[in-house]
Amino acid sequence: MTDPVFPIIFDGHNDVLSKLYRQGGLSVSESFVTGRSGAIDLPRAKAGGLGGGFFAVYVPSPSNLESKMAAMAKPSYDLPLPEQIDWEDAFPVVMAQAAILFDLEKRGGLKVCRSVRELRATLAAGQIAAIFHMEGAEAIDPDLHTIDVLYQAGLRSLGPVWSRPTIFGHGVPFRYPSGPDTGDGLTDHGIRLVRHCDELGIMVDLSHLNEAGFWDVARHSTKPLVATHSNAHAICPHSRNLTDKQLAAIRESDGMVGVNFAVAFLRDDGRMLADVPIEQMLKHFDYLITHLGEDRVGLGSDYDGAVVPEVLTSCSALPKLRIAMAEHGYDDALMAKLCHGNWLRVLEKTWGE
Ligand SMILES: [Zn+2]
């Protein structure tokens, strides 16, 4: 496909590492380089103009994924939060997924970037630029020793919770329709964790936090507020999406939001059904641009972790999204910001260079 507007895409969230982990770990990691049946691999990234993004390590809950998807296809749902996972159980899983990330780097599939300078150079060289991100802090101990070691290994972004409790805070359940105000916020450990991340230069991700946790981060962090993969609650009133009040705080802090491709967070009706036109995504882009400004919106695909619109099932289809955005009236300067520039801007403010 020819792509008249071709700013490289840097993306706020993917789950390819946990997907590879579940499929066999290091024994299948070469498939990322040669091609695999999933949303992101090297050949598809090249075809779609995906330059890189946040690569999440994530400890799966032992829940039945199919029954969760079936429940979320209904007109309304309220999935219970999965049980807390202990440090002893989470830590080896995080190590195994981080090992996959570094194996992908060794095989030439990507480069793990630890600064914005490195991100820019890697994108310019046409290599996949990866940020080591952790979705849910189950593998962090209460004394925070683990995070110091993970930082040295390259960790630069952390969500204190996925949608389940940790010793640091409470996640938001998958619930529609629902606001994000679903329970208690950060614990004392969580507040210390946020401050420690600020000191180290690890970005704190607000996606999956409930509203009380969101405001706790807003209170205790001095950095821009960032939700890597969330959408507008005014369009899709899902518990995972951001209210106008939250968007105002993100704008005020000069942070940003990555538009999530997960259909349950895109559709007005919140259903996990894939027949979603790109126009529905443009509604979220327009809304977020109106409420956050042109400098505070990007992409946060959730590729390899969610049901996405059937027109965009893998990153090789990203040119379709770019063409639709350009035809919708986003000019070249705005396209460059939405596709990658805003992520680099916010990371620079969060990490320094
Ligand atoms: Zn997520």
XYZ file of C-alpha atoms and ligand atoms in Angstrom:
354
model
C 0.000 0.000 0.000
C 1.319 3.444 -0.802
C 1.232 5.758 2.141
C 1.243 9.459 1.260
C 1.716 10.485 4.868
C 4.414 8.440 6.444
C 5.503 9.694 9.846
C 6.944 6.711 11.702
C 4.719 5.418 14.494
C 5.899 5.112 18.076
C 3.301 3.308 20.136
C 2.360 3.552 23.819
C 1.604 -0.106 24.580
C 1.987 -3.641 23.256
C 1.855 -7.071 24.882
C 4.050 -9.006 22.459
C 6.447 -10.094 25.252
C 3.755 -11.771 27.359
C 2.308 -13.309 24.176
C 5.697 -14.807 23.265
C 6.133 -15.930 26.885
C 2.837 -17.814 26.805
C 3.640 -19.332 23.416
C 6.957 -20.800 24.554
C 9.323 -18.037 25.605
C 12.837 -18.033 24.213
C 12.067 -21.065 22.029
C 9.689 -18.977 19.901
C 11.346 -15.547 20.119
C 13.003 -15.911 16.686
C 9.461 -15.780 15.248
C 9.415 -12.058 16.110
C 12.262 -11.527 13.649
C 11.090 -13.885 10.898
C 7.310 -13.438 11.210
C 4.666 -14.805 13.568
C 0.894 -15.100 13.770
C 0.294 -12.075 15.947
C -0.084 -8.319 15.743
C 3.571 -7.247 15.954
C 6.734 -8.710 14.454
C 9.659 -7.257 12.556
C 8.369 -7.822 8.996
C 4.933 -6.406 9.869
C 6.477 -3.422 11.666
C 8.542 -2.631 8.576
C 5.473 -2.957 6.334
C 3.321 -0.760 8.577
C 5.840 1.900 9.518
C 5.864 0.964 13.198
C 9.100 2.391 14.562
C 8.763 1.098 18.107
C 7.008 1.625 21.387
C 6.479 0.512 24.956
C 7.007 -3.251 25.272
C 5.190 -4.457 28.392
C 6.157 -7.294 30.672
C 2.993 -8.514 32.342
C 2.235 -11.401 34.717
C -0.912 -13.155 33.470
C -3.725 -14.010 35.888
C -4.871 -17.629 35.739
C -8.292 -16.566 34.407
C -10.034 -17.996 31.382
C -9.402 -15.489 28.598
C -12.189 -16.851 26.373
C -14.883 -16.494 29.024
C -13.633 -12.951 29.767
C -13.887 -12.023 26.071
C -17.380 -13.601 25.833
C -18.557 -11.659 28.906
C -17.227 -8.394 27.489
C -19.074 -8.922 24.188
C -22.388 -8.467 26.078
C -24.185 -5.085 26.322
C -23.053 -4.623 29.940
C -20.605 -6.452 32.189
C -18.774 -6.259 35.499
C -15.812 -8.619 35.669
C -14.444 -9.283 39.149
C -10.850 -8.197 39.797
C -8.479 -11.168 39.583
C -6.688 -12.124 42.792
C -3.456 -10.481 43.882
C -0.276 -12.237 42.722
C 2.576 -12.637 45.210
C 6.085 -11.324 44.555
C 7.504 -14.869 44.635
C 5.180 -15.910 41.805
C 5.472 -12.733 39.752
C 9.222 -12.231 39.814
C 10.274 -15.283 37.735
C 7.638 -14.426 35.106
C 8.950 -10.877 34.793
C 12.518 -12.185 34.525
C 11.459 -14.626 31.800
C 9.710 -11.915 29.784
C 12.589 -9.471 30.220
C 14.884 -12.239 28.968
C 12.719 -12.473 25.830
C 13.065 -8.696 25.335
C 16.854 -8.901 25.494
C 16.864 -12.005 23.312
C 14.904 -10.055 20.676
C 17.587 -7.380 20.897
C 20.362 -9.962 20.511
C 18.651 -11.346 17.399
C 18.460 -7.877 15.825
C 14.685 -7.619 16.242
C 14.778 -4.365 18.216
C 16.904 -2.127 20.401
C 16.092 -1.499 24.065
C 16.334 2.279 24.534
C 17.100 3.922 27.871
C 17.012 7.614 26.871
C 15.217 9.850 24.391
C 18.516 10.416 22.614
C 18.730 6.644 22.074
C 15.096 6.501 20.958
C 15.665 9.196 18.337
C 18.849 7.584 17.030
C 17.233 4.138 16.845
C 14.148 5.443 15.036
C 16.377 7.335 12.602
C 18.386 4.162 11.939
C 15.193 2.265 11.039
C 15.513 -0.201 13.928
C 12.599 -0.943 16.271
C 13.034 1.274 19.350
C 11.710 -0.499 22.451
C 10.979 0.861 25.911
C 11.106 -1.751 28.686
C 7.744 -1.238 30.447
C 6.154 -3.198 33.289
C 2.341 -3.422 33.486
C 1.542 -4.128 37.138
C 4.182 -3.922 39.888
C 3.706 -7.410 41.377
C 7.409 -8.143 40.825
C 8.501 -5.128 42.904
C 9.205 -5.810 46.600
C 7.994 -3.432 49.350
C 11.571 -2.231 49.983
C 11.817 -1.289 46.284
C 15.152 -3.083 45.820
C 13.819 -4.837 42.718
C 13.031 -1.610 40.933
C 16.570 -0.301 41.411
C 17.910 -3.452 39.743
C 15.283 -3.366 36.979
C 16.130 0.280 36.297
C 19.769 -0.726 35.775
C 18.511 -3.395 33.370
C 16.672 -0.742 31.356
C 13.190 -0.446 32.885
C 11.930 3.067 32.091
C 8.146 2.847 32.505
C 5.884 1.242 35.116
C 2.173 0.849 35.758
C 1.772 0.374 39.539
C -1.201 -1.904 38.819
C -2.837 -3.895 36.063
C -6.577 -4.472 36.677
C -6.031 -6.326 39.965
C -4.749 -5.272 43.400
C -1.048 -5.076 44.282
C 0.682 -4.013 47.485
C 0.929 -0.595 45.796
C -2.669 0.102 44.792
C -5.926 -1.030 43.255
C -6.675 -1.589 39.605
C -9.887 -0.685 37.870
C -12.129 -3.653 36.980
C -13.362 -4.245 33.415
C -16.841 -2.812 33.820
C -19.316 -1.224 31.398
C -20.983 1.122 31.840
C -18.970 2.479 34.746
C -16.911 5.398 35.885
C -13.307 4.774 36.984
C -14.039 5.592 40.651
C -14.180 1.979 41.838
C -12.305 1.822 45.142
C -9.302 2.812 47.210
C -6.240 4.512 45.714
C -2.532 3.966 46.295
C -1.247 2.404 49.501
C 1.667 3.944 51.444
C 3.944 1.564 49.518
C 2.400 2.882 46.327
C 3.100 6.498 47.213
C 6.735 5.606 47.978
C 6.924 3.728 44.675
C 5.698 6.752 42.689
C 8.204 9.062 44.390
C 10.987 6.546 43.790
C 10.071 6.278 40.101
C 10.232 10.083 39.832
C 13.725 10.060 41.370
C 15.003 7.256 39.164
C 13.479 8.541 35.930
C 10.868 5.824 35.424
C 7.610 7.014 33.865
C 4.501 6.133 35.891
C 1.642 4.854 33.719
C -1.898 5.704 34.861
C -3.770 3.271 32.577
C -5.457 0.540 34.708
C -5.379 2.653 37.905
C -8.762 3.476 39.363
C -9.712 7.114 39.845
C -8.518 7.374 43.473
C -5.134 5.976 42.406
C -4.998 8.427 39.510
C -5.445 11.378 41.888
C -2.880 9.931 44.309
C -0.297 9.845 41.496
C -1.314 13.384 40.505
C -0.716 14.496 44.093
C 2.599 12.733 44.694
C 4.367 12.800 41.320
C 6.120 15.880 39.994
C 6.169 14.500 36.423
C 3.664 14.837 33.560
C 0.622 12.572 33.993
C 0.545 9.842 31.348
C -1.995 7.167 30.430
C -0.274 4.986 27.820
C -3.382 3.169 26.547
C -6.751 4.657 27.505
C -9.598 6.466 25.745
C -12.272 9.122 26.303
C -14.961 8.204 28.840
C -17.329 10.779 27.304
C -17.478 8.615 24.142
C -17.182 5.152 25.666
C -18.245 5.145 29.338
C -15.977 2.226 30.297
C -14.238 2.037 33.681
C -10.850 1.938 31.853
C -11.403 5.271 30.107
C -10.588 8.785 31.290
C -13.174 11.326 32.459
C -13.058 14.982 31.413
C -11.776 15.872 34.884
C -8.886 13.428 34.508
C -8.128 14.757 31.021
C -8.011 18.297 32.441
C -5.428 17.171 35.026
C -3.344 15.453 32.331
C -3.408 18.636 30.267
C -2.506 20.745 33.288
C 0.527 18.526 33.992
C 1.557 18.624 30.309
C 1.278 14.831 30.077
C -0.461 12.748 27.408
C -2.780 9.884 26.471
C -2.164 7.075 23.970
C -5.341 6.073 22.101
C -6.081 2.411 22.836
C -7.218 0.248 19.878
C -9.062 -2.227 22.173
C -12.606 -2.285 20.808
C -14.283 -2.389 24.261
C -12.696 0.996 25.072
C -13.444 2.490 21.631
C -17.074 1.610 20.952
C -19.882 3.784 22.313
C -21.543 0.555 23.537
C -18.387 -0.824 25.232
C -18.783 -4.264 23.616
C -15.818 -6.481 22.769
C -16.828 -6.774 19.107
C -14.281 -6.154 16.352
C -16.480 -4.554 13.663
C -15.288 -1.061 14.516
C -14.631 1.446 11.718
C -11.577 3.704 11.850
C -14.009 6.655 12.133
C -14.756 5.490 15.690
C -11.060 5.848 16.534
C -11.032 9.304 14.956
C -13.846 10.314 17.338
C -11.523 9.566 20.280
C -8.591 11.356 18.611
C -10.748 14.438 17.975
C -12.116 14.442 21.501
C -8.730 13.977 23.128
C -7.126 16.639 20.922
C -9.914 19.057 21.886
C -9.498 18.368 25.601
C -5.723 17.839 25.805
C -4.356 19.904 22.931
C -2.381 18.739 19.898
C 0.787 18.085 21.945
C -0.736 15.564 24.350
C -2.240 12.756 22.248
C -0.561 9.709 20.742
C -1.139 6.029 20.036
C -1.338 3.176 22.551
C -2.395 0.211 20.431
C -2.556 -2.643 22.986
C -1.470 -4.869 20.062
C -1.075 -8.534 21.035
C -3.070 -7.862 24.202
C -6.576 -6.938 23.056
C -9.273 -7.422 20.446
C -8.671 -4.552 18.010
C -10.720 -3.263 15.037
C -10.820 -5.862 12.259
C -9.399 -3.312 9.796
C -6.256 -2.954 11.936
C -5.581 -6.492 13.185
C -1.819 -6.170 12.880
C 0.694 -3.344 12.734
C 1.170 -3.928 8.984
C -2.275 -2.264 8.595
C -1.188 0.975 10.294
C -0.948 2.847 6.955
C -4.754 2.595 6.769
C -5.013 4.482 10.048
C -2.522 7.132 8.955
C -4.342 7.661 5.662
C -7.690 7.976 7.479
C -6.192 10.492 9.924
C -4.756 12.590 7.095
C -8.011 12.449 5.107
C -9.835 13.491 8.273
C -7.887 16.755 8.089
C -4.892 16.284 10.397
C -2.067 18.191 8.723
C 1.548 17.019 8.433
C 2.688 18.739 11.620
C -0.150 17.256 13.675
C 0.381 13.806 12.127
C 4.026 13.837 13.182
C 3.028 14.763 16.730
C 0.320 12.112 17.018
C 2.394 9.356 15.400
C 5.560 9.767 17.499
C 6.498 13.367 18.363
C 4.320 13.693 21.447
C 5.693 10.509 23.005
C 9.251 11.742 22.556
C 8.297 15.151 23.971
C 6.684 13.731 27.114
C 9.466 11.178 27.669
C 12.035 13.946 27.423
C 10.143 15.884 30.110
C 9.882 12.758 32.261
C 13.349 11.231 31.863
C 15.418 14.188 30.754
C 17.415 13.438 27.593
Zn -3.271 -2.805 29.551
